[in-house]
């Protein structure tokens, strides 16, 4: 397990285009034993996502890993595709400029980090106030002009996999970048162990807090930040290293997130030892119910999700975003004779598919459930019970949404 540590840094500007990721399922069923190896081929386009209105522009000039003769273009494309995936989730219009810093530090446990910049507050100001990136997306107002809106740092000491066919020992680059971009967008807490806000305001004094922090509570739903914008320090002391949810620790209690989580507050990462830049800013992956989510604190090598769960989507709505509608599940049915079928398919990043069979297209038998990433070849031999002469099977590929 590798922490997806998020740093808090500052600096400059950008310019790079994002590219459109084509979302499609392509499926081919080869019917073995049929005349001349009959092949049924079919292609199903996914329900189209809204054209990305939030564009991320990455400034990578002067960063060695992105100017490498062979890997440079691959890394740049992967970065742009990750930005495209995130951008299409938001029903907002903005261009976000991100300064990218590449470093190579083996053994420090850090994959990448991200930080938004903050506009200087007025004297005596307090309340809930987002960083430059979130403010720009939600209001279309640019608080820092031509300067960069955020910073993205990437540790190239890791065994990154930049495409969509992720090796079992490699780290999913796009999933990691998507995770970091969501931190830039405000899925984060800037609270430190001492209970100060991003500007260093001490506990007991009205502070300036991220919208995410509005909904920080204990297990009983009692807020960490009071209505007068003061941190409740005794409550913070009790939860900041409170351990695993759902029994204890820190929680996110936004109204939409609670609904998405079955009426319960959502556990946040609050291990018994404070982890700077990880504690309070991630979902609690020590709770099995929240493991393997996009916004968990840690990442396991191999293919990782690149899709928002309903809980993560609800959190983004709670902190002020309007999200594009979720596409309906995609289904493709192929008719085959009985026997052995070999299914080869491709799917968009992070897709999970259920493969089912039926003789009447009413009653379906699950044959396999598979995570498939874009351009990854998946082969599965399915042996179907023998049917009466002239009877056929239907094989269904059904997208499972998060």
Short mmCIF file of C-alpha atoms in Angstrom, two decimals:
data_model
loop_
_atom_site.label_atom_id
_atom_site.label_comp_id
_atom_site.label_asym_id
_atom_site.label_seq_id
_atom_site.Cartn_x
_atom_site.Cartn_y
_atom_site.Cartn_z
CA UNK A 1 0.00 0.00 0.00
CA UNK A 2 1.46 3.36 -1.03
CA UNK A 3 0.27 6.68 0.39
CA UNK A 4 -1.09 9.12 -2.20
CA UNK A 5 0.43 11.96 -0.21
CA UNK A 6 -0.77 15.46 -1.02
CA UNK A 7 1.60 18.31 -0.38
CA UNK A 8 0.95 22.00 0.27
CA UNK A 9 3.23 24.08 -1.96
CA UNK A 10 3.16 27.31 -4.07
CA UNK A 11 4.25 28.79 -7.61
CA UNK A 12 3.84 29.77 -11.44
CA UNK A 13 1.79 29.34 -14.83
CA UNK A 14 0.86 27.04 -17.85
CA UNK A 15 -0.14 26.01 -21.43
CA UNK A 16 -0.96 22.57 -22.88
CA UNK A 17 -4.08 21.22 -24.63
CA UNK A 18 -6.11 18.33 -23.27
CA UNK A 19 -7.23 15.54 -25.57
CA UNK A 20 -10.56 13.79 -25.78
CA UNK A 21 -10.63 10.22 -24.55
CA UNK A 22 -12.90 8.11 -26.74
CA UNK A 23 -15.17 6.00 -24.57
CA UNK A 24 -16.31 2.81 -26.23
CA UNK A 25 -16.74 -0.88 -25.70
CA UNK A 26 -15.54 -2.99 -28.58
CA UNK A 27 -16.46 -6.65 -28.31
CA UNK A 28 -15.83 -9.67 -30.46
CA UNK A 29 -17.21 -13.11 -29.80
CA UNK A 30 -15.58 -15.93 -31.70
CA UNK A 31 -17.88 -18.91 -32.00
CA UNK A 32 -15.66 -21.92 -32.04
CA UNK A 33 -16.89 -24.96 -33.98
CA UNK A 34 -19.24 -22.91 -36.14
CA UNK A 35 -18.88 -22.86 -39.95
CA UNK A 36 -15.57 -21.22 -40.97
CA UNK A 37 -15.13 -19.97 -37.38
CA UNK A 38 -18.09 -17.60 -37.63
CA UNK A 39 -17.30 -14.32 -35.88
CA UNK A 40 -19.86 -11.92 -34.46
CA UNK A 41 -18.38 -8.46 -34.04
CA UNK A 42 -20.10 -5.53 -32.47
CA UNK A 43 -19.20 -2.10 -31.15
CA UNK A 44 -21.18 -0.16 -28.55
CA UNK A 45 -20.43 3.50 -27.96
CA UNK A 46 -20.89 4.56 -24.38
CA UNK A 47 -23.50 7.15 -23.59
CA UNK A 48 -21.60 10.33 -24.46
CA UNK A 49 -20.28 12.41 -21.61
CA UNK A 50 -20.68 16.15 -21.82
CA UNK A 51 -17.75 17.74 -23.63
CA UNK A 52 -15.30 18.72 -20.93
CA UNK A 53 -15.94 22.32 -19.92
CA UNK A 54 -13.21 22.29 -17.26
CA UNK A 55 -9.87 22.17 -19.04
CA UNK A 56 -6.61 21.49 -17.22
CA UNK A 57 -3.51 23.01 -18.78
CA UNK A 58 -0.23 21.54 -17.55
CA UNK A 59 3.04 23.46 -17.67
CA UNK A 60 5.82 20.87 -17.86
CA UNK A 61 8.59 22.83 -19.59
CA UNK A 62 11.98 22.36 -17.98
CA UNK A 63 10.91 19.13 -16.28
CA UNK A 64 13.23 16.34 -17.48
CA UNK A 65 10.81 13.38 -17.39
CA UNK A 66 8.47 15.21 -19.78
CA UNK A 67 11.22 16.03 -22.28
CA UNK A 68 12.57 12.47 -22.46
CA UNK A 69 12.91 11.43 -26.11
CA UNK A 70 10.61 8.41 -25.91
CA UNK A 71 8.75 8.59 -22.60
CA UNK A 72 8.22 12.35 -22.62
CA UNK A 73 5.30 12.32 -25.11
CA UNK A 74 3.79 9.26 -23.39
CA UNK A 75 3.87 10.97 -20.01
CA UNK A 76 2.45 14.18 -21.42
CA UNK A 77 -0.42 12.36 -23.10
CA UNK A 78 -1.23 10.41 -19.92
CA UNK A 79 -1.28 13.67 -17.95
CA UNK A 80 -3.63 15.27 -20.47
CA UNK A 81 -5.94 12.26 -20.56
CA UNK A 82 -6.21 12.26 -16.77
CA UNK A 83 -7.19 15.94 -16.92
CA UNK A 84 -9.81 15.17 -19.55
CA UNK A 85 -11.38 12.44 -17.39
CA UNK A 86 -11.73 14.81 -14.41
CA UNK A 87 -12.85 17.78 -16.49
CA UNK A 88 -15.83 15.97 -17.96
CA UNK A 89 -17.29 15.27 -14.50
CA UNK A 90 -18.01 18.93 -13.74
CA UNK A 91 -20.89 20.97 -15.17
CA UNK A 92 -18.79 24.13 -15.04
CA UNK A 93 -16.62 26.11 -17.45
CA UNK A 94 -13.04 27.00 -16.55
CA UNK A 95 -9.43 26.67 -17.68
CA UNK A 96 -7.15 25.64 -14.83
CA UNK A 97 -3.43 26.29 -15.13
CA UNK A 98 -1.22 23.84 -13.26
CA UNK A 99 2.51 24.09 -12.73
CA UNK A 100 4.04 20.58 -12.80
CA UNK A 101 7.17 19.73 -10.82
CA UNK A 102 8.94 16.41 -11.47
CA UNK A 103 11.24 14.92 -8.83
CA UNK A 104 12.95 11.59 -8.21
CA UNK A 105 13.13 10.58 -4.57
CA UNK A 106 13.24 6.81 -3.97
CA UNK A 107 12.02 5.43 -0.69
CA UNK A 108 10.06 8.40 0.64
CA UNK A 109 6.68 6.69 0.18
CA UNK A 110 5.23 9.62 -1.78
CA UNK A 111 3.72 9.09 -5.24
CA UNK A 112 2.57 12.62 -5.96
CA UNK A 113 1.23 15.74 -4.30
CA UNK A 114 -1.01 18.63 -5.24
CA UNK A 115 -1.88 22.01 -3.80
CA UNK A 116 -4.10 24.85 -4.86
CA UNK A 117 -3.02 28.44 -4.32
CA UNK A 118 -4.99 30.76 -2.04
CA UNK A 119 -5.85 34.43 -2.46
CA UNK A 120 -4.83 36.67 0.42
CA UNK A 121 -7.76 37.19 2.81
CA UNK A 122 -9.05 40.55 3.91
CA UNK A 123 -8.02 41.67 7.39
CA UNK A 124 -10.26 40.02 9.96
CA UNK A 125 -11.96 37.78 7.40
CA UNK A 126 -13.30 34.40 8.49
CA UNK A 127 -15.64 31.77 7.06
CA UNK A 128 -15.60 29.02 4.47
CA UNK A 129 -13.52 29.96 1.44
CA UNK A 130 -12.09 27.72 -1.27
CA UNK A 131 -8.71 27.88 -2.92
CA UNK A 132 -8.06 29.43 -6.32
CA UNK A 133 -8.82 26.26 -8.34
CA UNK A 134 -12.21 25.51 -6.81
CA UNK A 135 -13.22 29.18 -6.80
CA UNK A 136 -12.34 29.54 -10.48
CA UNK A 137 -14.28 26.42 -11.50
CA UNK A 138 -17.41 27.23 -9.50
CA UNK A 139 -17.58 31.01 -10.10
CA UNK A 140 -15.51 31.54 -13.29
CA UNK A 141 -13.64 34.26 -11.38
CA UNK A 142 -9.84 34.13 -11.53
CA UNK A 143 -8.28 35.24 -8.26
CA UNK A 144 -4.68 35.26 -9.46
CA UNK A 145 -4.69 36.41 -13.09
CA UNK A 146 -1.99 34.90 -15.31
CA UNK A 147 -0.27 33.02 -12.48
CA UNK A 148 -0.79 29.28 -12.09
CA UNK A 149 -3.86 28.15 -10.18
CA UNK A 150 -2.26 25.09 -8.63
CA UNK A 151 0.81 22.90 -8.29
CA UNK A 152 1.22 19.22 -9.14
CA UNK A 153 4.34 17.33 -8.00
CA UNK A 154 5.14 13.83 -9.30
CA UNK A 155 7.75 11.44 -7.97
CA UNK A 156 9.30 9.60 -10.95
CA UNK A 157 11.20 7.18 -8.71
CA UNK A 158 8.16 4.85 -8.91
CA UNK A 159 7.40 2.19 -11.49
CA UNK A 160 4.70 4.17 -13.30
CA UNK A 161 2.47 2.66 -15.97
CA UNK A 162 1.23 5.40 -18.30
CA UNK A 163 -1.23 3.53 -20.51
CA UNK A 164 -4.43 1.71 -19.60
CA UNK A 165 -3.10 -1.85 -19.44
CA UNK A 166 -1.59 -1.68 -15.96
CA UNK A 167 0.92 -4.31 -14.90
CA UNK A 168 0.35 -6.00 -11.54
CA UNK A 169 3.55 -4.49 -10.07
CA UNK A 170 3.19 -1.04 -11.64
CA UNK A 171 1.51 2.12 -10.38
CA UNK A 172 -1.45 3.48 -12.33
CA UNK A 173 -0.25 6.96 -13.37
CA UNK A 174 -3.61 8.24 -14.60
CA UNK A 175 -5.50 7.11 -11.49
CA UNK A 176 -2.94 8.89 -9.32
CA UNK A 177 -3.15 12.13 -11.32
CA UNK A 178 -6.97 12.03 -11.25
CA UNK A 179 -6.78 11.66 -7.46
CA UNK A 180 -4.45 14.66 -7.17
CA UNK A 181 -6.58 16.83 -9.46
CA UNK A 182 -9.59 16.22 -7.23
CA UNK A 183 -7.54 17.46 -4.27
CA UNK A 184 -6.80 20.60 -6.29
CA UNK A 185 -10.55 20.94 -6.84
CA UNK A 186 -11.19 21.04 -3.09
CA UNK A 187 -11.62 17.42 -2.06
CA UNK A 188 -9.24 18.08 0.81
CA UNK A 189 -8.71 19.42 4.30
CA UNK A 190 -5.97 21.91 5.10
CA UNK A 191 -6.36 21.39 8.84
CA UNK A 192 -3.07 20.48 10.47
CA UNK A 193 -2.47 18.45 13.62
CA UNK A 194 -2.45 21.59 15.77
CA UNK A 195 -5.87 22.62 14.46
CA UNK A 196 -4.79 25.66 12.46
CA UNK A 197 -6.27 26.65 9.09
CA UNK A 198 -4.29 27.13 5.85
CA UNK A 199 -3.32 30.64 6.96
CA UNK A 200 -2.07 29.46 10.36
CA UNK A 201 -4.96 30.85 12.40
CA UNK A 202 -4.69 29.32 15.89
CA UNK A 203 -7.55 27.39 17.50
CA UNK A 204 -9.98 29.63 19.38
CA UNK A 205 -9.81 32.36 16.73
CA UNK A 206 -12.31 32.48 13.82
CA UNK A 207 -10.52 30.98 10.85
CA UNK A 208 -10.85 30.58 7.08
CA UNK A 209 -11.72 27.02 6.16
CA UNK A 210 -12.10 24.95 3.03
CA UNK A 211 -15.76 24.18 2.14
CA UNK A 212 -14.81 20.50 2.71
CA UNK A 213 -14.06 21.37 6.34
CA UNK A 214 -17.57 22.74 6.88
CA UNK A 215 -18.75 19.11 7.11
CA UNK A 216 -16.02 17.62 9.31
CA UNK A 217 -17.63 15.95 12.33
CA UNK A 218 -17.15 13.27 14.93
CA UNK A 219 -19.06 9.97 14.78
CA UNK A 220 -22.05 11.64 16.44
CA UNK A 221 -22.30 14.30 13.73
CA UNK A 222 -21.00 17.14 15.93
CA UNK A 223 -19.06 19.67 13.79
CA UNK A 224 -15.37 20.35 14.20
CA UNK A 225 -15.78 23.93 12.94
CA UNK A 226 -18.42 25.89 14.86
CA UNK A 227 -20.91 28.33 13.30
CA UNK A 228 -18.68 31.23 14.43
CA UNK A 229 -15.84 29.64 12.39
CA UNK A 230 -13.82 28.67 15.46
CA UNK A 231 -12.33 25.19 15.64
CA UNK A 232 -13.65 23.12 18.53
CA UNK A 233 -10.23 22.04 19.75
CA UNK A 234 -11.29 19.40 22.28
CA UNK A 235 -13.46 17.77 19.63
CA UNK A 236 -10.60 17.97 17.11
CA UNK A 237 -8.20 16.37 19.61
CA UNK A 238 -10.59 13.45 20.03
CA UNK A 239 -10.98 12.68 16.33
CA UNK A 240 -7.77 13.71 14.55
CA UNK A 241 -6.10 10.38 15.41
CA UNK A 242 -9.30 8.61 16.34
CA UNK A 243 -8.77 5.46 14.28
CA UNK A 244 -10.98 3.57 11.86
CA UNK A 245 -14.56 4.30 10.92
CA UNK A 246 -17.39 3.52 11.30
CA UNK A 247 -16.83 3.31 15.07
CA UNK A 248 -14.56 6.31 15.64
CA UNK A 249 -12.35 8.95 14.07
CA UNK A 250 -13.19 11.81 11.73
CA UNK A 251 -16.19 11.93 9.39
CA UNK A 252 -17.61 13.92 6.49
CA UNK A 253 -21.26 14.73 7.22
CA UNK A 254 -22.41 16.66 4.17
CA UNK A 255 -26.14 16.04 3.51
CA UNK A 256 -25.70 14.53 0.05
CA UNK A 257 -22.78 12.36 1.16
CA UNK A 258 -24.83 10.97 4.05
CA UNK A 259 -27.62 10.02 1.65
CA UNK A 260 -25.11 8.38 -0.72
CA UNK A 261 -23.65 6.45 2.22
CA UNK A 262 -26.95 4.92 3.29
CA UNK A 263 -27.80 7.55 5.90
CA UNK A 264 -24.44 7.46 7.66
CA UNK A 265 -21.58 9.98 7.77
CA UNK A 266 -18.59 9.05 5.60
CA UNK A 267 -15.43 7.94 7.37
CA UNK A 268 -12.30 10.00 6.73
CA UNK A 269 -8.72 8.82 7.10
CA UNK A 270 -7.72 9.46 10.73
CA UNK A 271 -5.09 6.88 11.70
CA UNK A 272 -3.92 6.69 15.30
CA UNK A 273 -0.66 8.35 14.25
CA UNK A 274 -1.14 11.65 12.39
CA UNK A 275 0.04 11.56 8.75
CA UNK A 276 0.68 15.06 7.46
CA UNK A 277 -1.16 15.75 4.16
CA UNK A 278 -2.98 12.40 4.34
CA UNK A 279 -4.95 12.50 7.60
CA UNK A 280 -8.37 14.21 7.31
CA UNK A 281 -8.03 14.72 3.53
CA UNK A 282 -8.98 11.24 2.26
CA UNK A 283 -11.62 8.60 2.62
CA UNK A 284 -10.89 6.05 5.33
CA UNK A 285 -9.45 3.06 3.46
CA UNK A 286 -8.78 1.31 6.78
CA UNK A 287 -12.54 0.72 6.75
CA UNK A 288 -13.15 -2.19 4.31
CA UNK A 289 -16.39 -0.55 3.16
CA UNK A 290 -14.36 2.38 1.78
CA UNK A 291 -11.34 0.48 0.45
CA UNK A 292 -10.30 0.86 -3.21
CA UNK A 293 -12.05 4.20 -3.71
CA UNK A 294 -10.48 6.88 -5.88
CA UNK A 295 -9.94 9.25 -2.94
CA UNK A 296 -8.45 6.74 -0.52
CA UNK A 297 -5.16 7.64 1.13
CA UNK A 298 -3.24 4.65 -0.24
CA UNK A 299 -2.84 2.93 -3.57
CA UNK A 300 -2.18 -0.73 -4.32
CA UNK A 301 -0.01 -1.54 -7.39
CA UNK A 302 -1.91 -2.75 -10.44
CA UNK A 303 -5.04 -1.41 -12.17
CA UNK A 304 -6.78 1.21 -10.03
CA UNK A 305 -10.14 2.87 -10.32
CA UNK A 306 -10.45 6.06 -12.34
CA UNK A 307 -14.13 6.57 -11.64
CA UNK A 308 -16.04 8.48 -8.99
CA UNK A 309 -18.16 6.50 -6.59
CA UNK A 310 -21.58 7.86 -5.65
CA UNK A 311 -20.13 8.88 -2.26
CA UNK A 312 -17.24 10.85 -3.77
CA UNK A 313 -19.57 12.49 -6.27
CA UNK A 314 -21.91 13.50 -3.42
CA UNK A 315 -19.00 15.02 -1.47
CA UNK A 316 -18.11 17.18 -4.47
CA UNK A 317 -21.72 18.32 -4.68
CA UNK A 318 -21.75 19.11 -0.95
CA UNK A 319 -18.74 21.41 -1.34
CA UNK A 320 -20.44 23.38 -4.09
CA UNK A 321 -20.02 21.69 -7.46
CA UNK A 322 -22.68 20.91 -10.04
CA UNK A 323 -21.83 17.55 -11.56
CA UNK A 324 -22.67 16.25 -15.02
CA UNK A 325 -25.23 13.43 -15.06
CA UNK A 326 -23.97 9.88 -14.69
CA UNK A 327 -24.32 7.90 -17.90
CA UNK A 328 -26.75 4.99 -17.76
CA UNK A 329 -25.13 1.55 -17.63
CA UNK A 330 -24.16 0.28 -21.05
CA UNK A 331 -25.32 -3.12 -22.24
CA UNK A 332 -24.43 -5.08 -25.35
CA UNK A 333 -26.09 -8.41 -26.26
CA UNK A 334 -24.61 -10.86 -28.75
CA UNK A 335 -26.40 -13.95 -30.05
CA UNK A 336 -24.34 -17.16 -30.24
CA UNK A 337 -24.93 -20.86 -30.78
CA UNK A 338 -24.35 -23.11 -27.77
CA UNK A 339 -20.83 -24.33 -27.17
CA UNK A 340 -17.61 -22.58 -26.25
CA UNK A 341 -17.30 -18.83 -26.76
CA UNK A 342 -14.09 -16.81 -26.42
CA UNK A 343 -14.76 -13.18 -25.61
CA UNK A 344 -12.15 -10.51 -26.37
CA UNK A 345 -13.02 -6.96 -25.52
CA UNK A 346 -11.77 -3.44 -24.82
CA UNK A 347 -13.34 -0.90 -22.51
CA UNK A 348 -12.82 2.61 -21.22
CA UNK A 349 -10.59 3.30 -18.17
CA UNK A 350 -11.76 1.77 -14.94
CA UNK A 351 -14.71 -0.11 -16.43
CA UNK A 352 -16.14 -3.15 -14.66
CA UNK A 353 -18.14 -5.57 -16.76
CA UNK A 354 -20.48 -8.41 -15.91
CA UNK A 355 -20.57 -11.16 -18.55
CA UNK A 356 -23.86 -13.07 -18.54
CA UNK A 357 -25.61 -15.71 -20.63
CA UNK A 358 -29.28 -16.36 -21.32
CA UNK A 359 -31.51 -18.34 -23.67
CA UNK A 360 -34.49 -15.99 -23.47
CA UNK A 361 -32.96 -12.55 -22.71
CA UNK A 362 -35.07 -12.47 -19.54
CA UNK A 363 -33.27 -14.80 -17.16
CA UNK A 364 -29.52 -14.22 -17.07
CA UNK A 365 -26.71 -16.31 -15.54
CA UNK A 366 -23.58 -14.47 -14.41
CA UNK A 367 -20.47 -16.03 -15.98
CA UNK A 368 -17.75 -13.54 -15.02
CA UNK A 369 -17.14 -10.09 -13.56
CA UNK A 370 -14.03 -8.34 -14.82
CA UNK A 371 -12.22 -5.04 -14.41
CA UNK A 372 -11.09 -3.98 -17.89
CA UNK A 373 -9.10 -0.88 -18.77
CA UNK A 374 -8.84 0.89 -22.09
CA UNK A 375 -6.90 -1.03 -24.77
CA UNK A 376 -6.43 -3.95 -22.38
CA UNK A 377 -7.07 -7.29 -24.08
CA UNK A 378 -9.29 -9.55 -22.03
CA UNK A 379 -9.84 -13.18 -22.99
CA UNK A 380 -12.16 -15.51 -21.21
CA UNK A 381 -13.29 -18.98 -22.30
CA UNK A 382 -16.83 -19.68 -21.18
CA UNK A 383 -18.26 -23.19 -21.43
CA UNK A 384 -22.04 -23.13 -21.80
CA UNK A 385 -24.32 -26.13 -21.17
CA UNK A 386 -25.45 -27.95 -24.31
CA UNK A 387 -28.81 -26.81 -25.65
CA UNK A 388 -31.37 -28.60 -27.78
CA UNK A 389 -30.73 -28.37 -31.55
CA UNK A 390 -31.31 -24.93 -33.07
CA UNK A 391 -31.36 -23.27 -29.65
CA UNK A 392 -29.04 -20.30 -29.15
CA UNK A 393 -27.51 -18.39 -26.30
CA UNK A 394 -27.32 -14.67 -25.78
CA UNK A 395 -24.18 -13.29 -24.20
CA UNK A 396 -24.51 -9.93 -22.44
CA UNK A 397 -21.72 -7.51 -21.57
CA UNK A 398 -23.11 -5.23 -18.85
CA UNK A 399 -21.21 -2.23 -17.52
CA UNK A 400 -21.25 -2.04 -13.72
CA UNK A 401 -21.26 1.56 -12.59
CA UNK A 402 -19.50 2.48 -9.31
#
